[in-house]
Coordinates of C-alpha atoms and ligand atoms in Angstrom, one line a residue:
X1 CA 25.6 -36.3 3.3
X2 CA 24.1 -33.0 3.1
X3 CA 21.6 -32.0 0.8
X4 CA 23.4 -30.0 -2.1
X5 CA 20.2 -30.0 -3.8
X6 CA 19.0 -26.3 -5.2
X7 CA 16.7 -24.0 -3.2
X8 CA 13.8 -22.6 -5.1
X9 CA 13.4 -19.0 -3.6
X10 CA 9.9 -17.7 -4.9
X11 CA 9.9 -13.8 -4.4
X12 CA 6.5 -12.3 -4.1
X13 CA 6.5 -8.5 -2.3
X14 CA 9.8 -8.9 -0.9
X15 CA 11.2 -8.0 -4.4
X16 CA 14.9 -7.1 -2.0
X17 CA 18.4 -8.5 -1.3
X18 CA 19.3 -6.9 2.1
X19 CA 17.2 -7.4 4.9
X20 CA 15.8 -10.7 3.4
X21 CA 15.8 -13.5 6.2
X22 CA 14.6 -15.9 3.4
X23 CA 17.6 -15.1 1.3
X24 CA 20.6 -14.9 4.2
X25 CA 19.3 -18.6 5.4
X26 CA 19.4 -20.1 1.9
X27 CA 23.1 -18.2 1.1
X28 CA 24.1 -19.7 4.2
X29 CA 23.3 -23.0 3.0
X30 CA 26.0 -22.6 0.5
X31 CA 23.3 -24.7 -2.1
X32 CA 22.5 -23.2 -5.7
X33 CA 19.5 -20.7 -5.5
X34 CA 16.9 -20.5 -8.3
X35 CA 15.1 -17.0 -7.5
X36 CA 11.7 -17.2 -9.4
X37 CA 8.8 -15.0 -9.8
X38 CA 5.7 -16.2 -10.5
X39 CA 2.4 -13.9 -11.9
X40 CA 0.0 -16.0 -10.1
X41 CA -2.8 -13.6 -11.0
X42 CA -5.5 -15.0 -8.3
X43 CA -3.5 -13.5 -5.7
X44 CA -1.5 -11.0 -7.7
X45 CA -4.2 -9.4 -9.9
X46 CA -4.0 -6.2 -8.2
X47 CA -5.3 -2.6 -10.0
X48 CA -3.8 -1.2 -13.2
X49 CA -1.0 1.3 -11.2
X50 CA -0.6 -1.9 -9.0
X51 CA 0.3 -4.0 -11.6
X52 CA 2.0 -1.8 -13.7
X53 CA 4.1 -1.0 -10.9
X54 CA 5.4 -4.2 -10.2
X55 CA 6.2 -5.4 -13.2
X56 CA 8.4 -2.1 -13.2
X57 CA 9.8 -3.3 -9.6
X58 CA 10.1 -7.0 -10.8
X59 CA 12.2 -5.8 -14.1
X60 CA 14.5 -3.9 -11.5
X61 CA 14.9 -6.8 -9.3
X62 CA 15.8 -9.2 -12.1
X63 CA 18.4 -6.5 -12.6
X64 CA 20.0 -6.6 -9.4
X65 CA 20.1 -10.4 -9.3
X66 CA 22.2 -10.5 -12.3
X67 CA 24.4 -8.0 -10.6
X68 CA 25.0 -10.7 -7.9
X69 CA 25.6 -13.4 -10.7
X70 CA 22.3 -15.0 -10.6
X71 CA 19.2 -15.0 -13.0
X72 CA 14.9 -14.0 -11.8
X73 CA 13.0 -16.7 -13.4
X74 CA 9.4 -15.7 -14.6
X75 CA 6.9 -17.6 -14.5
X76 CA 2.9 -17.4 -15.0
X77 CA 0.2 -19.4 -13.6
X78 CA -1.0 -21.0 -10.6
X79 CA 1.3 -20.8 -7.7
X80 CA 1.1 -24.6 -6.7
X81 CA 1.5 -26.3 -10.0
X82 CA 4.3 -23.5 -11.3
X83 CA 6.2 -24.5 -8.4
X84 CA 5.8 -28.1 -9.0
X85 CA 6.9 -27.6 -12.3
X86 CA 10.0 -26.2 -11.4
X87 CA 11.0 -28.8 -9.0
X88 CA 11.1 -31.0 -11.8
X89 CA 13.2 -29.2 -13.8
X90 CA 15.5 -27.9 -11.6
X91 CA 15.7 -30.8 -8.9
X92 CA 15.2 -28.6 -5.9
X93 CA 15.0 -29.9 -2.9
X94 CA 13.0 -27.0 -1.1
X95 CA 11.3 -24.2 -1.9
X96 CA 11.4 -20.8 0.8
X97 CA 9.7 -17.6 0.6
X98 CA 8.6 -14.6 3.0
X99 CA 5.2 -14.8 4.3
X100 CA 2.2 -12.8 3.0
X101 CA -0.9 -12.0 6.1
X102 CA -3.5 -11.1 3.2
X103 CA -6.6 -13.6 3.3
X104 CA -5.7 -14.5 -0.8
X105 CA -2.3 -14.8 -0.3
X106 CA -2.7 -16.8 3.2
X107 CA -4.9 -19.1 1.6
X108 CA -2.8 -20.3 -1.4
X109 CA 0.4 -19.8 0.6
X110 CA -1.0 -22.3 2.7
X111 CA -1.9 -25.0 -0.1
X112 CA 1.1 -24.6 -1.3
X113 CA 3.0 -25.9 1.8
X114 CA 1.0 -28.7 2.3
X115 CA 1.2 -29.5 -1.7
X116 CA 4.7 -29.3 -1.3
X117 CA 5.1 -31.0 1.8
X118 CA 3.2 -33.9 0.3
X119 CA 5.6 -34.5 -2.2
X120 CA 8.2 -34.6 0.3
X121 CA 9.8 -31.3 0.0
X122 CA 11.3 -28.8 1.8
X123 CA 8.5 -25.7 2.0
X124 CA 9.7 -23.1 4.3
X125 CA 8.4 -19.9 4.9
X126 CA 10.2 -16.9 6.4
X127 CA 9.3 -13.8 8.7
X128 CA 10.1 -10.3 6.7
X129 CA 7.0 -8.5 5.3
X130 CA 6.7 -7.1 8.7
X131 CA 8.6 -5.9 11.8
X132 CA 6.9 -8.1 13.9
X133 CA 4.4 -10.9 13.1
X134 CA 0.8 -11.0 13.8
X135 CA 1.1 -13.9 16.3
X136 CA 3.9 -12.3 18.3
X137 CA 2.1 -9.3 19.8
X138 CA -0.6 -10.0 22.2
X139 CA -2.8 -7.8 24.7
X140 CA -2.1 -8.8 28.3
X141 CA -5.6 -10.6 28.1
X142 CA -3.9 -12.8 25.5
X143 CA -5.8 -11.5 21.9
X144 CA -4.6 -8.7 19.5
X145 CA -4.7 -5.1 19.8
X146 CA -7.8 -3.1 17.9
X147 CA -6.3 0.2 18.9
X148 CA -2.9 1.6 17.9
X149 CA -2.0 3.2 20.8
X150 CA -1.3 0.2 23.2
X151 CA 0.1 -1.5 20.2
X152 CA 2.7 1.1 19.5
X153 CA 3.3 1.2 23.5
X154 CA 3.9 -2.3 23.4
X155 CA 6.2 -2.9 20.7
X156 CA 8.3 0.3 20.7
X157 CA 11.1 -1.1 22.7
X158 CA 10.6 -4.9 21.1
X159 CA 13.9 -5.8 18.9
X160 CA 12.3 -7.2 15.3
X161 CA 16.4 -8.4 14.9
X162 CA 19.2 -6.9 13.2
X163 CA 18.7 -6.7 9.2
X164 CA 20.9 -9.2 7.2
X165 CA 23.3 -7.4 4.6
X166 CA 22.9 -8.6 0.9
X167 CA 24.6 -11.6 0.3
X168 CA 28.2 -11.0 -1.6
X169 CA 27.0 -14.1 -4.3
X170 CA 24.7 -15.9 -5.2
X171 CA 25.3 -19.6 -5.4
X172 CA 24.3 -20.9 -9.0
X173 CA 22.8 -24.0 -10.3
X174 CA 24.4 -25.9 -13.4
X175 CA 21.4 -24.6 -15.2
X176 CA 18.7 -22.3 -15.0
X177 CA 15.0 -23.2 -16.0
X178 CA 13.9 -21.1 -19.3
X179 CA 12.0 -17.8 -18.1
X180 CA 8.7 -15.9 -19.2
X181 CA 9.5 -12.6 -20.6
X182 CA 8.5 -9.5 -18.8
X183 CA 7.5 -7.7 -22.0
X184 CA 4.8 -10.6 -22.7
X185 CA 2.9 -10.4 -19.5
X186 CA 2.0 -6.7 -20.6
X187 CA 1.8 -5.3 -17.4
X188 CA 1.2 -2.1 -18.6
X189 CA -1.4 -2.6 -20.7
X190 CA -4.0 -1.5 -18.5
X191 CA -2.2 1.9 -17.6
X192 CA -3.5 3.0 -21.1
X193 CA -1.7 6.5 -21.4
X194 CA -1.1 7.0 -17.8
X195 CA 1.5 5.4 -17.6
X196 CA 4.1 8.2 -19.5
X197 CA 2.3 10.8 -17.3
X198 CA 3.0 8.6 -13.8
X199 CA 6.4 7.6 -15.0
X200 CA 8.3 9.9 -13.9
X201 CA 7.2 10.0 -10.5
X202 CA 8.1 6.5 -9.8
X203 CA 10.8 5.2 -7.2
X204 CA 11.7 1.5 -8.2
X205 CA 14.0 -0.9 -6.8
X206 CA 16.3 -1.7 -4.0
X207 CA 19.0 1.0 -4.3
X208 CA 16.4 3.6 -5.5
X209 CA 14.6 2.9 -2.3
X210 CA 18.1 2.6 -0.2
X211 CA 18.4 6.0 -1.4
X212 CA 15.1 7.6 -0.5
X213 CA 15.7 6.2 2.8
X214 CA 18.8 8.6 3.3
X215 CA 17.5 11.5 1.5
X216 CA 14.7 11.3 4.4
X217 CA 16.8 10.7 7.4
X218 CA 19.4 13.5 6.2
X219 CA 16.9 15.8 4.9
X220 CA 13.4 15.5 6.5
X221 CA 12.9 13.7 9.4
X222 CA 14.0 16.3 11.4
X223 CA 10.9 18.5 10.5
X224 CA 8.7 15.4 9.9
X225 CA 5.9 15.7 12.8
X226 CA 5.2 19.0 11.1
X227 CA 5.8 19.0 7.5
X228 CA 3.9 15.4 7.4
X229 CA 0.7 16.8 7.5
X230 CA 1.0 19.6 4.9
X231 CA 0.4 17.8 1.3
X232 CA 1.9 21.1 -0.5
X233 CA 5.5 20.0 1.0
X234 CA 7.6 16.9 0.1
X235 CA 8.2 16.1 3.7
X236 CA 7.4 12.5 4.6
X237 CA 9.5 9.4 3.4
X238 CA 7.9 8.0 0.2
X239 CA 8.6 5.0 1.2
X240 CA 4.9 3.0 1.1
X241 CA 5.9 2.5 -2.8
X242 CA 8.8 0.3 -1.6
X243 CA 7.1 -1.6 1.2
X244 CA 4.9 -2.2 -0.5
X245 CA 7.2 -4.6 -2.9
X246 CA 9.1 -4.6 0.0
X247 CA 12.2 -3.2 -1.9
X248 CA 12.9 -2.2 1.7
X249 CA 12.4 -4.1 4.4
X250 CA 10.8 -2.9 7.2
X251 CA 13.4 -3.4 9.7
X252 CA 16.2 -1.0 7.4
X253 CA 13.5 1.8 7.9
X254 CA 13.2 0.8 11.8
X255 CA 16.9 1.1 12.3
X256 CA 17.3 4.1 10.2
X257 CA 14.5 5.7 12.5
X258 CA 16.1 4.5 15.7
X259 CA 19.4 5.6 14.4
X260 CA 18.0 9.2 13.5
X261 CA 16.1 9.1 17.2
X262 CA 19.3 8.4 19.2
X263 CA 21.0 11.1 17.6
X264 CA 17.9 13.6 18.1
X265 CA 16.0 14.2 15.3
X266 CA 12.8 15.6 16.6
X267 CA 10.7 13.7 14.0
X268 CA 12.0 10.3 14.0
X269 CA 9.6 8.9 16.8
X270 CA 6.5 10.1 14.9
X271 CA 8.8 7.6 11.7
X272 CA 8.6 4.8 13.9
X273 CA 5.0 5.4 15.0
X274 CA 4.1 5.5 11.4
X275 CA 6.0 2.1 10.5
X276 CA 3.5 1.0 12.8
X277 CA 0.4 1.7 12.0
X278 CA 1.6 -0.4 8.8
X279 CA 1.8 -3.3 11.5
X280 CA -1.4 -2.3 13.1
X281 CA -2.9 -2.8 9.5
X282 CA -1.3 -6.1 9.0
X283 CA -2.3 -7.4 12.0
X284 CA -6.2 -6.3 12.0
X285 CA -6.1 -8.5 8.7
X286 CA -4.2 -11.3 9.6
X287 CA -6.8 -11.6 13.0
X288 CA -9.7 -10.3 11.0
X289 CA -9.6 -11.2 7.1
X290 CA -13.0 -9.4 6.6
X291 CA -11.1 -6.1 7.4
X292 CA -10.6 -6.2 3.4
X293 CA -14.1 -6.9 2.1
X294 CA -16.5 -6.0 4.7
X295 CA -17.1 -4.0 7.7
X296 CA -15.0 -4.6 10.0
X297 CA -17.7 -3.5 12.6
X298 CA -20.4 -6.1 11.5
X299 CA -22.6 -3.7 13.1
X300 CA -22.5 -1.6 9.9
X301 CA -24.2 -3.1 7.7
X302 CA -27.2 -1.9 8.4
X303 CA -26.0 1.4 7.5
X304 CA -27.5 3.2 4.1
X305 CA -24.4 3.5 2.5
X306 CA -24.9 4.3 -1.5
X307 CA -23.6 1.1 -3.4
X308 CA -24.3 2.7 -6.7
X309 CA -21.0 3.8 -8.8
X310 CA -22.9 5.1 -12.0
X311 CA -24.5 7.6 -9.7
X312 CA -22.7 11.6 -11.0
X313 CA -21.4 12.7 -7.9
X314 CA -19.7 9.4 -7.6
X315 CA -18.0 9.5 -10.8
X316 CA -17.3 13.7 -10.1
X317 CA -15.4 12.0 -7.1
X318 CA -13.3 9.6 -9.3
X319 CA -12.4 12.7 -11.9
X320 CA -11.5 14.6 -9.1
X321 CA -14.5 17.6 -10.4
X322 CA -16.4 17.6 -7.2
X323 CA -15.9 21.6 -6.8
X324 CA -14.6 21.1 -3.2
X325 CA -11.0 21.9 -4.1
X326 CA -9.2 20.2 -1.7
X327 CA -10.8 17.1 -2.9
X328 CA -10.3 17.2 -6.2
X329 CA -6.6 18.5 -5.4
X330 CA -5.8 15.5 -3.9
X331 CA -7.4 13.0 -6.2
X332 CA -5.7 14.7 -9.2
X333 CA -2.5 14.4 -7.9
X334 CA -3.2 10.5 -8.2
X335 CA -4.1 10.4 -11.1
X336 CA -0.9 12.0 -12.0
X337 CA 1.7 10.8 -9.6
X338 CA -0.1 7.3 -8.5
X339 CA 0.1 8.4 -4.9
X340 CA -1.7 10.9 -2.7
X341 CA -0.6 12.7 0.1
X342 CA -1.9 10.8 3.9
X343 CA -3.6 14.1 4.7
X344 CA -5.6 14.0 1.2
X345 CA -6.5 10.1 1.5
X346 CA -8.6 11.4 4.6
X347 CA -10.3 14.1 3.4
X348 CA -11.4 12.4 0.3
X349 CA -11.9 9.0 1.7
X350 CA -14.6 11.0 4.6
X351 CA -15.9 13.2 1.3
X352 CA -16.7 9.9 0.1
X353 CA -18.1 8.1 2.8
X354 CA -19.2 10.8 4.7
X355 CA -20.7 14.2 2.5
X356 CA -21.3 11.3 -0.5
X357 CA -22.7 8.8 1.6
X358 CA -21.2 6.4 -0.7
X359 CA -19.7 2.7 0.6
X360 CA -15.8 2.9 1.4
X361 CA -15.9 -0.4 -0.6
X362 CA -16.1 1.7 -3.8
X363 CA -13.4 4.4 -3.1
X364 CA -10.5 1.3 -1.4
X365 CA -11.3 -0.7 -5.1
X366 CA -10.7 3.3 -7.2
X367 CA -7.6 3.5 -5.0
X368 CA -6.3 -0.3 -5.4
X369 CA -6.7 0.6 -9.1
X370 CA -5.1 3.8 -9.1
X371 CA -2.6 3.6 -6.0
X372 CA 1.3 2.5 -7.2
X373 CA 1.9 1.8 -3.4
X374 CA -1.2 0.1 -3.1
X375 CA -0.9 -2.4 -0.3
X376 CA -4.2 -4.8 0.8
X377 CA -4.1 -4.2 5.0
X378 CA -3.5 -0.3 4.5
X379 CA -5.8 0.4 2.1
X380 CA -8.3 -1.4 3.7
X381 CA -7.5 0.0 7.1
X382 CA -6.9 3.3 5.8
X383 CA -10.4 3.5 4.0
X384 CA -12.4 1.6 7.4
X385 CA -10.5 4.4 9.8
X386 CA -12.2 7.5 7.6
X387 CA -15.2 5.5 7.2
X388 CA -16.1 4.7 10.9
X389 CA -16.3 1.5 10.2
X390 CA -13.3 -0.1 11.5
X391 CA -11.2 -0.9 14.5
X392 CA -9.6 2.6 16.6
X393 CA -11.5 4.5 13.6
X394 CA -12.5 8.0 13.5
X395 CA -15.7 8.3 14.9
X396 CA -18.9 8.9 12.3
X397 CA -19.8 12.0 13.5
X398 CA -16.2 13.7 12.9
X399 CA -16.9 14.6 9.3
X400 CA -14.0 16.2 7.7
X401 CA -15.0 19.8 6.3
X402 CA -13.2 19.8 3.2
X403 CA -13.1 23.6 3.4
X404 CA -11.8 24.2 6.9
X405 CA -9.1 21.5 6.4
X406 CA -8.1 23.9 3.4
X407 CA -7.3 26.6 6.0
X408 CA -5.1 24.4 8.1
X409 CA -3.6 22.3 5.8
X410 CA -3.5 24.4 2.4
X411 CA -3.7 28.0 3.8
X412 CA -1.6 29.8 0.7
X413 CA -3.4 27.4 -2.0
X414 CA 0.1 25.6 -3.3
X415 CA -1.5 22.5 -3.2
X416 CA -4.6 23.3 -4.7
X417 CA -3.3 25.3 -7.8
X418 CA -0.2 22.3 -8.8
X419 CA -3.4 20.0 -9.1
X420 CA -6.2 22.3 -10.5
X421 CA -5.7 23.9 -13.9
X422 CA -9.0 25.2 -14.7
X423 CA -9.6 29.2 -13.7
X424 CA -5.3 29.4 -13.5
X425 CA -4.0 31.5 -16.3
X426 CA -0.9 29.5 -16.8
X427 CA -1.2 26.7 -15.2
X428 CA 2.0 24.4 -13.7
X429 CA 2.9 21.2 -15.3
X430 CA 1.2 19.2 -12.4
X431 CA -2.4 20.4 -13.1
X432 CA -2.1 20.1 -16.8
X433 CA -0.6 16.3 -16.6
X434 CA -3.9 15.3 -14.9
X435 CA -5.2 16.1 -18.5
X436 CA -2.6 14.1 -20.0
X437 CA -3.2 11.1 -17.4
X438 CA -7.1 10.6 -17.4
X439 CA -9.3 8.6 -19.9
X440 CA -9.6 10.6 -23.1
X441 CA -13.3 9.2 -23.5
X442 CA -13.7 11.7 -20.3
X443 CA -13.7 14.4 -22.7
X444 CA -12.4 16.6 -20.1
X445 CA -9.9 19.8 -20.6
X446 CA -8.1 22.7 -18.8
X447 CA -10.6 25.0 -20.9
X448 CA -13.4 23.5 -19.5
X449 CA -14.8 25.5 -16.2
X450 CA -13.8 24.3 -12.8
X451 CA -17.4 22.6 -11.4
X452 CA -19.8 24.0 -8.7
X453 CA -19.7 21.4 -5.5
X454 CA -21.7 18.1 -6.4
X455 CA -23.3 18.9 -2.8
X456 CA -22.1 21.9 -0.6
X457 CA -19.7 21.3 2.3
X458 CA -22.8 22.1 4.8
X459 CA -25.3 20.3 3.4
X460 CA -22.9 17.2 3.0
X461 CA -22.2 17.3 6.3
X462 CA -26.0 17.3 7.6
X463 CA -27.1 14.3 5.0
X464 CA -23.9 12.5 6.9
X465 CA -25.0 13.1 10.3
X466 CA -29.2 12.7 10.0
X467 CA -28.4 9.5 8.1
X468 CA -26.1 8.4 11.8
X469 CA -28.9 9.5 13.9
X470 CA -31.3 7.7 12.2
X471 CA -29.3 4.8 12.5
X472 CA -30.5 1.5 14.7
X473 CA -27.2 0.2 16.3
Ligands
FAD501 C1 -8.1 5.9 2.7 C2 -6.6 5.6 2.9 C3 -6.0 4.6 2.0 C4 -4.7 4.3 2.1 N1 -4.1 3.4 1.3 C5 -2.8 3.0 1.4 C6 -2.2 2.0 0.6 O1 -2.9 1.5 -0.3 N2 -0.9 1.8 0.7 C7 -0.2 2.3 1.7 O2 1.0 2.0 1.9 N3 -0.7 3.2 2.6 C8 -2.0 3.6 2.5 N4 -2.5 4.5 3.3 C9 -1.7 5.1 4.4 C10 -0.9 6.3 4.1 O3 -1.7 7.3 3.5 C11 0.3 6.0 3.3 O4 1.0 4.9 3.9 C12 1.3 7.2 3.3 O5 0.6 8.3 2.7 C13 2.5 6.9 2.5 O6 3.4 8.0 2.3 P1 4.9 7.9 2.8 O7 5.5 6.6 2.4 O8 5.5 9.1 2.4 O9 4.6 7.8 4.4 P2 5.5 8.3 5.6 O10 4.8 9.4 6.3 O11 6.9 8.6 5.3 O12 5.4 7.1 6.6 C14 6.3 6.0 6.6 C15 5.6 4.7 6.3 O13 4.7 4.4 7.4 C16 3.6 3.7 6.9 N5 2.4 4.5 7.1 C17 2.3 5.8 7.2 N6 1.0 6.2 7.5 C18 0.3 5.1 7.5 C19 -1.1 4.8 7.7 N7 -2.0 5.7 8.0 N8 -1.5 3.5 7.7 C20 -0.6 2.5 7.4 N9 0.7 2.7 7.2 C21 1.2 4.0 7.3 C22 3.8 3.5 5.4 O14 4.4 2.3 5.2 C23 4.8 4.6 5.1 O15 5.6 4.4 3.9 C24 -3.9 4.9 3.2 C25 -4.5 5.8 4.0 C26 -5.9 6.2 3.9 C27 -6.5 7.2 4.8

């Protein structure tokens, strides 16, 4: 007889209906479907903004899954024994999810099927996270790409498969099992006041993220390749906040971008080449774990990178009161909106590493805390590339003048004055938020001067590039 036995489906960052291979196999099974969540904080710790930001995207996803006749049980705890748990009181049979290529959530992903399987169940993971998994793409010499280029070459034609619609229903069991409340895992708490300032600037949920989709293919892929690169304008997708709960899956935005390319958008390549870089970050740290803690080029750590974070210029950096404007611009505009623009994560991420001589490993953990679309492989990627550090990076030596980038990326100072209040007589919203947003015990206020630079862009640039020459490897 065929198992009729209910299907635990434990959502992690795939927080999604549609284009949910997971979720179409179990609906297809025509058995009940127990959709949990479970705060399994060794693996989903995550930042303040992080955290926040999912218990805002969990909240909407419970949402939608009453919408479809079914119920998001929360749970807390250790992944393995929750689960267990819940076999026992729902009788499940199996228990399904979309796999995770972070080293943390490999590792208990992977104790968790074999728990599982021990005790005779059903544990199944599914593809999802990503367009195409780690293992699939090879080099012709058989290992995996540590340059983007051939990567994108070789996967732009590749199919990832047709995304599954939502299931119409959900298939419900006799009962469910009792459920956490949101509200009591405080997932704000750490936000402190930021979290009515950043508010508004958040995108949550499936349909919101549907939606953003469309706004970008209608509105702004066509000028994408140029208005990408130019933080004053709103011209790239948004998206990263929903990938990164995967409230979209990756293959809707593929399509969509395929879609936009057949009918000639001129942007819609450079879309797709972006989508995978996300890849390229996923799978440097499926092949290479240390890509999130250490340097990726072992090599480097022999380099004098500052590990100090009580050092002035350091904290100057995390206020954003450096005195070069660009930086400051751009790590304002995360304290207020939880994001920052790609062009600004570069030049603050090289200020960092590069005129501060400071280890990337303090600026990814400032970000992972502050960032709502933080995401492990990106971050980690993102801060390696600007620091020299990792695979395909940009070399040392190309130190990002935080003034000159002003003249090609922020020529009429838009950017620069909806972040920085201080020397503005009336000063826009933006730049006074960041006031709003920040810790009070800062003691900071748009009355207060705007800072001389911490170290000039010139002599930043020299302490950088002696400290390279100097270097042994
Ligand atoms: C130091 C540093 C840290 C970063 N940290 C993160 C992070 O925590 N989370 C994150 O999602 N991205 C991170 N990035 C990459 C990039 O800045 C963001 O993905 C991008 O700004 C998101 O905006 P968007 O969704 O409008 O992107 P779009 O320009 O619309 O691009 C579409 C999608 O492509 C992917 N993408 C675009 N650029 C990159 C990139 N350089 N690397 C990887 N994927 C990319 C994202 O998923 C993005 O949503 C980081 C980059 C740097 C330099």
């Amino acid at each position: 007889m065929a198992d009729a036995s209910p299907i635990l489906l434990w959502f992690r960052r795939d927080l999604r209906l549609a284009d949910h291979p997971a979720l179409a196999a179990a609906a297809e099974t025509g058995r009940p479907i127990v959709p949990v969540f479970i705060h399994d904080q060794a693996v989903e710790g995550h930042g303040a903004a992080a955290r926040w930001r999912l218990g805002r995207g969990v909240a909407a996803f419970a949402a939608a899954l009453e919408d479809k006749g079914s119920t998001l049980v929360l749970r807390r705890g250790e992944a393995l024994q929750t689960l267990r748990g819940l076999v026992r009181e729902t009788g499940a049979g199996a228990v399904w999810w979309t796999r995770l290529y972070d080293s943390d959530a490999r590792k208990r992903d992977e104790a968790v099927k074999a728990g599982l399987k021990d005790d005779g169940l059903d544990a199944r993971s599914f593809a999802g996270h990503l367009l195409f998994e780690p293992w699939t793409v090879e080099t012709r010499t058989g290992g995996f790409y540590k340059v983007y280029t051939p990567m994108w070459k070789a996967v732009r034609g590749r199919d990832p498969g047709t995304a599954a619609a939502a299931p119409s229903r959900l298939s419900r069991p006799e009962s469910f099992p009792e459920s956490d409340a949101l509200d009591d895992w405080r997932m704000a708490a750490p936000m402190n006041r930021g979290a009515a300032v950043v508010a508004p600037h958040l995108v949550v949920g499936e349909a919101a993220a549907r939606d953003r989709l469309d706004t970008f293919i209608d509105d702004k892929i066509a000028d994408y390749d140029e208005a990408r690169d130019i933080p004053a304008i709103d011209g790239t997708s948004g998206l990263s906040e929903n990938l990164a709960l995967g409230e979209i899956g990756p293959r809707t935005c593929w399509e969509a971008g395929w879609r936009a390319l057949d009918a000639g958008a001129a942007g819609a390549e450079t879309f797709l080449k972006e989508l995978v870089w996300r890849e390229f970050a996923y799978h440097l740290v499926h092949h290479t774990p240390r890509l999130t803690t250490g340097n990726w080029r072992e090599e480097w750590d022999a380099f004098p990178w500052n590990e100090d974070e009580t050092r002035p210029e350091v904290l100057a950096w995390k206020q954003g009161r450096t005195g070069m404007e660009f930086v400051d611009a751009a790590m304002r505009e995360m304290h207020v909106t939880g994001r920052m623009h790609n062009r600004g994560r570069m030049i603050v991420a090289s200020y960092l590493t590069k005129h501060l001589m400071t280890h990337w490993r303090i600026g990814l953990r400032w970000f992972e805390e502050h960032l709502i679309d933080w995401d492990p492989a990106s971050n980690a990627m993102g801060w390696q590339w600007s620091a020299g550090s990792g695979p395909d990076a940009t070399p040392y030596f190309r130190v990002f003048n935080p003034e000159t980038q002003v003249d090609k990326f922020d020529r009429d100072g838009e950017y620069r004055r909806r972040w920085i209040a201080e020397g503005q007589g009336s000063p826009p919203r933006t730049a006074l938020d960041y006031f709003e947003a920040i810790p009070r015990c800062w003691g900071l206020g748009p009355g207060d001067g705007y800072p001389d630079p911490v170290v000039s862009a010139k002599d930043g640039r020299r302490r950088a590039l002696d400290a390279y020459s100097d270097r042994d490897f």
